[in-house]
Amino acid sequence: MEDFWAAALSVLKTWLYLIVGLIMIPAMFGFSLGISETYMNILVKTLEWATLKIQKANIKERFQASPSNSLIQREDGSMEKELEELRRTRPKPPVGGDFTLSDCFYFTHRGIESIVEDEVTQRFSSEELVSWNLLTRTNIDFQYISLRLTLVYGLGIFVRYCILAPLRITLATIGLTWLVIGTSAVGLLPNSWVKSWLSEWVHVMCYRICARGLSATIRYHNRENKPKKGGICVANHTSPIDIVILCNDGCYAMVGQIHGGLLGVIQRAMVRSCPHVWFERAEMKDRHLVTKRLMDHVNDKTKLPILIFPEGTCVNNTSVMMFKKGSFEIGATIYPVAIKYDPKFGDAFWNSSKYSMVNYLLRMMTSWALDCNVWYLPAMHQQDGEDAVQFANRVKSAIAHKGGLLDLQWDGGLKRAKVKETFKEQQQKKYSSMVVGDDSSGSSD
Amino acid sequence: MGASHGRTKPNEFQELMDKTGFSAEQIKNLRIRFRQLSGNEETISRENLDSIPALANNPIKKEIIDAIFDKRNQHESEVGSFQEIGFEQFLMVMSHFRPPTLKTTVEEKEALRKEKLRFLFNMHDTDNDGIITLDEYRKVVEGILSKSGAIEPETAKGIADAAMLEVASTNVPNMAPDDFYEGITFEHFEQILKGLEMENRMHIRFLDVGTTMRCGRSTS
């Protein structure tokens, strides 16, 4: 029995040494041993092989449903034009308003079209893959193809759950623990440039370890546009991992609400070494207070740039939804950043109404890898005569354009809430003015 | 392993294709849509449809959603309404709006038209007595016209009454002034809308997401 424990202990020790040596040290100092690259290459080749096999089997069926953005073709006409056409075939009624039964048909038709396809609902579910990537969770329609494919799939499950997942969990734990300890230690130093430098180093190191913990391959483009101190960095939001991705390449000040529990511990530790903007729950409701604190932070040129996600919620990375105008009213320089994930190796989208945070992290750790591109866009300022909303939309379009995402006007809050009644009333008003306005004789019976 | 949840083999599509008249491709796309709406569940409830933002603009949203859950639209003889519907029932309702193909004969087009009219009739006739009474009609009119005060209830009522009168005079030409007009039956409904060109309007036009092969991979 004792031999067993001794053996287990030595295995554990070797395991830890391997991790420290092969992953942590390179992460701390920012160089790479090439292990991740080899892993990714093998992965890409395996997935290509799997895709070919599936395509060969599907050749008879010819069902390559390309992930086009729309399913149905809609009439482009306005409400007035369509109703005109519907009524054209009927003679005008001798008395009464201009209302006819046929008008209902227009609204019914539109309603059914919306049920079949609408722009918003599809943004809150994960992106459809063109070809299966050997993960159970993305397997919807794919059938049994060959023994070899199933074996590879089974091997994949084993590798992901028994080898990769424990490794990643270990790394994540080490990373977070180190973050807390490191930042608290740095916080003990007096304020000086040494402290800032050390604090940056500690932060970046921990985020690098976390990124290795997710097998993330990140490519940064246009690094000359990186956000500078005293500015605000805005990006599209797909998951909490966005923070890890962005902070791998620089240090930012976070904004958010203080939580309890583990997250709260991390937050409090972080704020010791360099200033972040954490709010109490009650303070978040007071918009002026929030704006003022952000402004104070931004005006202090020694403080790090603030990182904000103006969408306010996680979207599935095929589009960018409405940006809330709060961060654009402060008057600071805005540094837009576009983040685009490649869903082939693992879906990064956090559907917070469906999965809890822990569930989501486990799913992340049992995916193949994370592959994303980050584009830094040139800084933008609010122009004269432009209000906050227009400025926000301009920034949003730039981000959507660069990242290859669809630019939508809808509010991300629709994930949970319903559309306001005012929208419906607008439509009703329009129609009723058509009916009553056209009709000069009125229905004065 | 080898997950089989929600997987439908081609011959199962065949049954749905025969029943509803959609093509296999359209069924596949509609299934993806069904999953999006239901949040990957097996059934859709009214809340799922209620939360579509584009539908919120529609003044007769409630009537449309009721129609989707209406048992009369399932081509069976049951009445009442469902609480939730599964994919097959969803397809049955949507089949009222399926697009005609080049192969659709004249009789089939007539049948399609009648189906659409039936669907719309059911939407108005909420108590299922086969007649659209003045009250039912008024409800629809009020729904479409604004509740927010741009039109007074009196005006809306007047419009409904006038339209009803028109229907009556078209269908029962010799009605005496004291006769009570029961309501619009399905035959009257068809009669009123006889001239209305519906074939090219009231269906869903699916984009042709046809056989796009991936570039660079020859599947010969």
Short mmCIF file of N, CA and C in Angstrom, two decimals, chain A residues 168-246:
data_model
loop_
_atom_site.label_atom_id
_atom_site.label_comp_id
_atom_site.label_asym_id
_atom_site.label_seq_id
_atom_site.Cartn_x
_atom_site.Cartn_y
_atom_site.Cartn_z
N ARG A 168 -5.11 21.54 -17.87
CA ARG A 168 -5.56 22.93 -17.94
C ARG A 168 -6.08 23.42 -16.61
N ILE A 169 -6.77 22.53 -15.90
CA ILE A 169 -7.29 22.96 -14.60
C ILE A 169 -6.14 23.29 -13.66
N THR A 170 -5.10 22.45 -13.71
CA THR A 170 -3.93 22.72 -12.88
C THR A 170 -3.34 24.08 -13.21
N LEU A 171 -3.18 24.31 -14.50
CA LEU A 171 -2.59 25.57 -14.92
C LEU A 171 -3.43 26.75 -14.49
N ALA A 172 -4.73 26.63 -14.67
CA ALA A 172 -5.60 27.74 -14.32
C ALA A 172 -5.50 28.03 -12.82
N THR A 173 -5.49 26.96 -12.03
CA THR A 173 -5.40 27.17 -10.59
C THR A 173 -4.08 27.84 -10.23
N ILE A 174 -2.99 27.34 -10.82
CA ILE A 174 -1.68 27.95 -10.54
C ILE A 174 -1.70 29.41 -10.95
N GLY A 175 -2.24 29.65 -12.14
CA GLY A 175 -2.26 31.02 -12.65
C GLY A 175 -2.99 31.97 -11.72
N LEU A 176 -4.17 31.55 -11.29
CA LEU A 176 -4.97 32.45 -10.45
C LEU A 176 -4.34 32.62 -9.07
N THR A 177 -3.82 31.53 -8.53
CA THR A 177 -3.19 31.65 -7.22
C THR A 177 -2.01 32.61 -7.30
N TRP A 178 -1.24 32.45 -8.34
CA TRP A 178 -0.08 33.30 -8.52
C TRP A 178 -0.50 34.76 -8.67
N LEU A 179 -1.63 34.97 -9.37
CA LEU A 179 -2.13 36.33 -9.54
C LEU A 179 -2.43 36.95 -8.18
N VAL A 180 -3.13 36.20 -7.36
CA VAL A 180 -3.51 36.76 -6.05
C VAL A 180 -2.27 37.03 -5.20
N ILE A 181 -1.38 36.04 -5.15
CA ILE A 181 -0.20 36.20 -4.30
C ILE A 181 0.69 37.31 -4.83
N GLY A 182 0.90 37.25 -6.13
CA GLY A 182 1.81 38.22 -6.74
C GLY A 182 1.33 39.65 -6.57
N THR A 183 0.05 39.88 -6.87
CA THR A 183 -0.43 41.25 -6.77
C THR A 183 -0.46 41.73 -5.33
N SER A 184 -0.78 40.85 -4.42
CA SER A 184 -0.76 41.28 -3.02
C SER A 184 0.66 41.64 -2.60
N ALA A 185 1.61 40.84 -3.05
CA ALA A 185 3.01 41.12 -2.69
C ALA A 185 3.45 42.46 -3.26
N VAL A 186 3.11 42.68 -4.52
CA VAL A 186 3.51 43.95 -5.14
C VAL A 186 2.83 45.11 -4.45
N GLY A 187 1.60 44.86 -3.97
CA GLY A 187 0.86 45.93 -3.32
C GLY A 187 1.53 46.43 -2.05
N LEU A 188 2.42 45.61 -1.50
CA LEU A 188 3.08 46.05 -0.28
C LEU A 188 4.15 47.10 -0.52
N LEU A 189 4.60 47.17 -1.77
CA LEU A 189 5.67 48.13 -2.08
C LEU A 189 5.12 49.55 -2.09
N PRO A 190 5.97 50.52 -1.85
CA PRO A 190 5.52 51.91 -1.98
C PRO A 190 5.37 52.29 -3.45
N ASN A 191 4.56 53.29 -3.70
CA ASN A 191 4.30 53.68 -5.09
C ASN A 191 5.54 54.20 -5.77
N SER A 192 5.90 53.57 -6.85
CA SER A 192 7.06 54.05 -7.61
C SER A 192 6.98 53.39 -8.96
N TRP A 193 7.88 53.74 -9.83
CA TRP A 193 7.84 53.13 -11.16
C TRP A 193 8.18 51.65 -11.07
N VAL A 194 8.96 51.27 -10.04
CA VAL A 194 9.26 49.85 -9.85
C VAL A 194 7.98 49.06 -9.60
N LYS A 195 7.13 49.69 -8.77
CA LYS A 195 5.89 49.00 -8.44
C LYS A 195 5.04 48.81 -9.69
N SER A 196 4.91 49.87 -10.50
CA SER A 196 4.08 49.74 -11.70
C SER A 196 4.64 48.67 -12.62
N TRP A 197 5.95 48.71 -12.79
CA TRP A 197 6.56 47.75 -13.71
C TRP A 197 6.34 46.33 -13.24
N LEU A 198 6.57 46.13 -11.92
CA LEU A 198 6.39 44.79 -11.36
C LEU A 198 4.93 44.34 -11.48
N SER A 199 4.04 45.28 -11.20
CA SER A 199 2.63 44.92 -11.24
C SER A 199 2.23 44.50 -12.65
N GLU A 200 2.72 45.23 -13.66
CA GLU A 200 2.42 44.85 -15.04
C GLU A 200 2.95 43.46 -15.34
N TRP A 201 4.18 43.24 -14.90
CA TRP A 201 4.81 41.96 -15.18
C TRP A 201 4.02 40.81 -14.56
N VAL A 202 3.61 41.00 -13.31
CA VAL A 202 2.86 39.95 -12.61
C VAL A 202 1.54 39.67 -13.34
N HIS A 203 0.85 40.75 -13.69
CA HIS A 203 -0.44 40.58 -14.38
C HIS A 203 -0.27 39.81 -15.68
N VAL A 204 0.65 40.28 -16.51
CA VAL A 204 0.81 39.65 -17.83
C VAL A 204 1.20 38.19 -17.68
N MET A 205 2.08 37.93 -16.71
CA MET A 205 2.53 36.56 -16.51
C MET A 205 1.36 35.65 -16.19
N CYS A 206 0.53 36.08 -15.27
CA CYS A 206 -0.60 35.24 -14.87
C CYS A 206 -1.56 35.03 -16.02
N TYR A 207 -1.80 36.08 -16.82
CA TYR A 207 -2.70 35.89 -17.94
C TYR A 207 -2.10 34.98 -18.98
N ARG A 208 -0.79 35.02 -19.09
CA ARG A 208 -0.15 34.10 -20.05
C ARG A 208 -0.34 32.67 -19.61
N ILE A 209 -0.18 32.43 -18.30
CA ILE A 209 -0.38 31.07 -17.81
C ILE A 209 -1.82 30.63 -18.06
N CYS A 210 -2.75 31.53 -17.81
CA CYS A 210 -4.15 31.18 -18.05
C CYS A 210 -4.39 30.88 -19.53
N ALA A 211 -3.74 31.66 -20.38
CA ALA A 211 -3.93 31.44 -21.81
C ALA A 211 -3.38 30.08 -22.22
N ARG A 212 -2.24 29.71 -21.65
CA ARG A 212 -1.73 28.37 -21.93
C ARG A 212 -2.70 27.34 -21.39
N GLY A 213 -3.35 27.72 -20.29
CA GLY A 213 -4.30 26.82 -19.68
C GLY A 213 -5.50 26.53 -20.59
N LEU A 214 -5.70 27.39 -21.59
CA LEU A 214 -6.80 27.16 -22.52
C LEU A 214 -6.29 26.74 -23.88
N SER A 215 -5.01 26.50 -23.99
CA SER A 215 -4.38 26.24 -25.29
C SER A 215 -4.81 27.30 -26.30
N ALA A 216 -4.62 28.53 -25.94
CA ALA A 216 -5.08 29.62 -26.80
C ALA A 216 -3.97 30.04 -27.74
N THR A 217 -4.31 30.14 -29.00
CA THR A 217 -3.40 30.73 -29.98
C THR A 217 -3.96 32.07 -30.36
N ILE A 218 -3.21 33.10 -30.02
CA ILE A 218 -3.73 34.45 -30.26
C ILE A 218 -2.82 35.14 -31.25
N ARG A 219 -3.41 35.76 -32.23
CA ARG A 219 -2.62 36.54 -33.18
C ARG A 219 -3.02 38.00 -33.06
N TYR A 220 -2.05 38.84 -32.81
CA TYR A 220 -2.34 40.27 -32.68
C TYR A 220 -1.96 40.97 -33.98
N HIS A 221 -2.84 41.83 -34.45
CA HIS A 221 -2.55 42.59 -35.67
C HIS A 221 -2.51 44.08 -35.35
N ASN A 222 -1.72 44.78 -36.09
CA ASN A 222 -1.65 46.24 -35.95
C ASN A 222 -1.31 46.66 -34.54
N ARG A 223 -0.24 46.11 -34.01
CA ARG A 223 0.08 46.41 -32.63
C ARG A 223 0.52 47.83 -32.41
N GLU A 224 0.77 48.55 -33.51
CA GLU A 224 1.16 49.94 -33.30
C GLU A 224 -0.02 50.76 -32.78
N ASN A 225 -1.23 50.22 -32.91
CA ASN A 225 -2.38 50.97 -32.44
C ASN A 225 -2.78 50.60 -31.03
N LYS A 226 -1.91 49.94 -30.31
CA LYS A 226 -2.25 49.48 -28.96
C LYS A 226 -2.70 50.63 -28.07
N PRO A 227 -3.68 50.35 -27.21
CA PRO A 227 -4.20 51.43 -26.35
C PRO A 227 -3.14 51.99 -25.41
N LYS A 228 -3.20 53.30 -25.24
CA LYS A 228 -2.22 53.95 -24.38
C LYS A 228 -2.89 54.44 -23.11
N LYS A 229 -2.07 54.88 -22.18
CA LYS A 229 -2.60 55.31 -20.89
C LYS A 229 -3.50 56.52 -21.07
N GLY A 230 -4.54 56.55 -20.25
CA GLY A 230 -5.45 57.68 -20.31
C GLY A 230 -6.53 57.51 -21.36
N GLY A 231 -6.62 56.34 -21.95
CA GLY A 231 -7.66 56.15 -22.95
C GLY A 231 -8.61 55.05 -22.52
N ILE A 232 -9.58 54.79 -23.35
CA ILE A 232 -10.53 53.72 -23.07
C ILE A 232 -10.46 52.72 -24.21
N CYS A 233 -10.33 51.46 -23.86
CA CYS A 233 -10.28 50.42 -24.88
C CYS A 233 -11.65 49.75 -24.97
N VAL A 234 -12.26 49.72 -26.15
CA VAL A 234 -13.55 49.06 -26.28
C VAL A 234 -13.40 47.88 -27.25
N ALA A 235 -14.13 46.81 -26.94
CA ALA A 235 -14.04 45.62 -27.78
C ALA A 235 -15.38 44.92 -27.82
N ASN A 236 -15.57 44.04 -28.81
CA ASN A 236 -16.81 43.25 -28.83
C ASN A 236 -16.66 42.08 -27.85
N HIS A 237 -17.79 41.67 -27.31
CA HIS A 237 -17.77 40.76 -26.18
C HIS A 237 -18.34 39.41 -26.57
N THR A 238 -17.57 38.38 -26.31
CA THR A 238 -18.07 37.04 -26.61
C THR A 238 -18.10 36.17 -25.37
N SER A 239 -17.13 36.39 -24.48
CA SER A 239 -17.07 35.58 -23.27
C SER A 239 -16.12 36.26 -22.30
N PRO A 240 -16.09 35.82 -21.06
CA PRO A 240 -15.15 36.42 -20.10
C PRO A 240 -13.69 36.18 -20.49
N ILE A 241 -13.47 35.22 -21.34
CA ILE A 241 -12.10 34.92 -21.75
C ILE A 241 -11.51 36.05 -22.58
N ASP A 242 -12.37 36.91 -23.11
CA ASP A 242 -11.86 38.09 -23.84
C ASP A 242 -10.82 38.83 -23.01
N ILE A 243 -11.04 38.88 -21.70
CA ILE A 243 -10.13 39.62 -20.84
C ILE A 243 -8.75 38.98 -20.87
N VAL A 244 -8.74 37.66 -20.75
CA VAL A 244 -7.45 36.94 -20.80
C VAL A 244 -6.77 37.21 -22.13
N ILE A 245 -7.54 37.17 -23.19
CA ILE A 245 -6.97 37.36 -24.53
C ILE A 245 -6.33 38.73 -24.66
N LEU A 246 -7.07 39.75 -24.23
CA LEU A 246 -6.53 41.09 -24.41
C LEU A 246 -5.38 41.38 -23.46
#
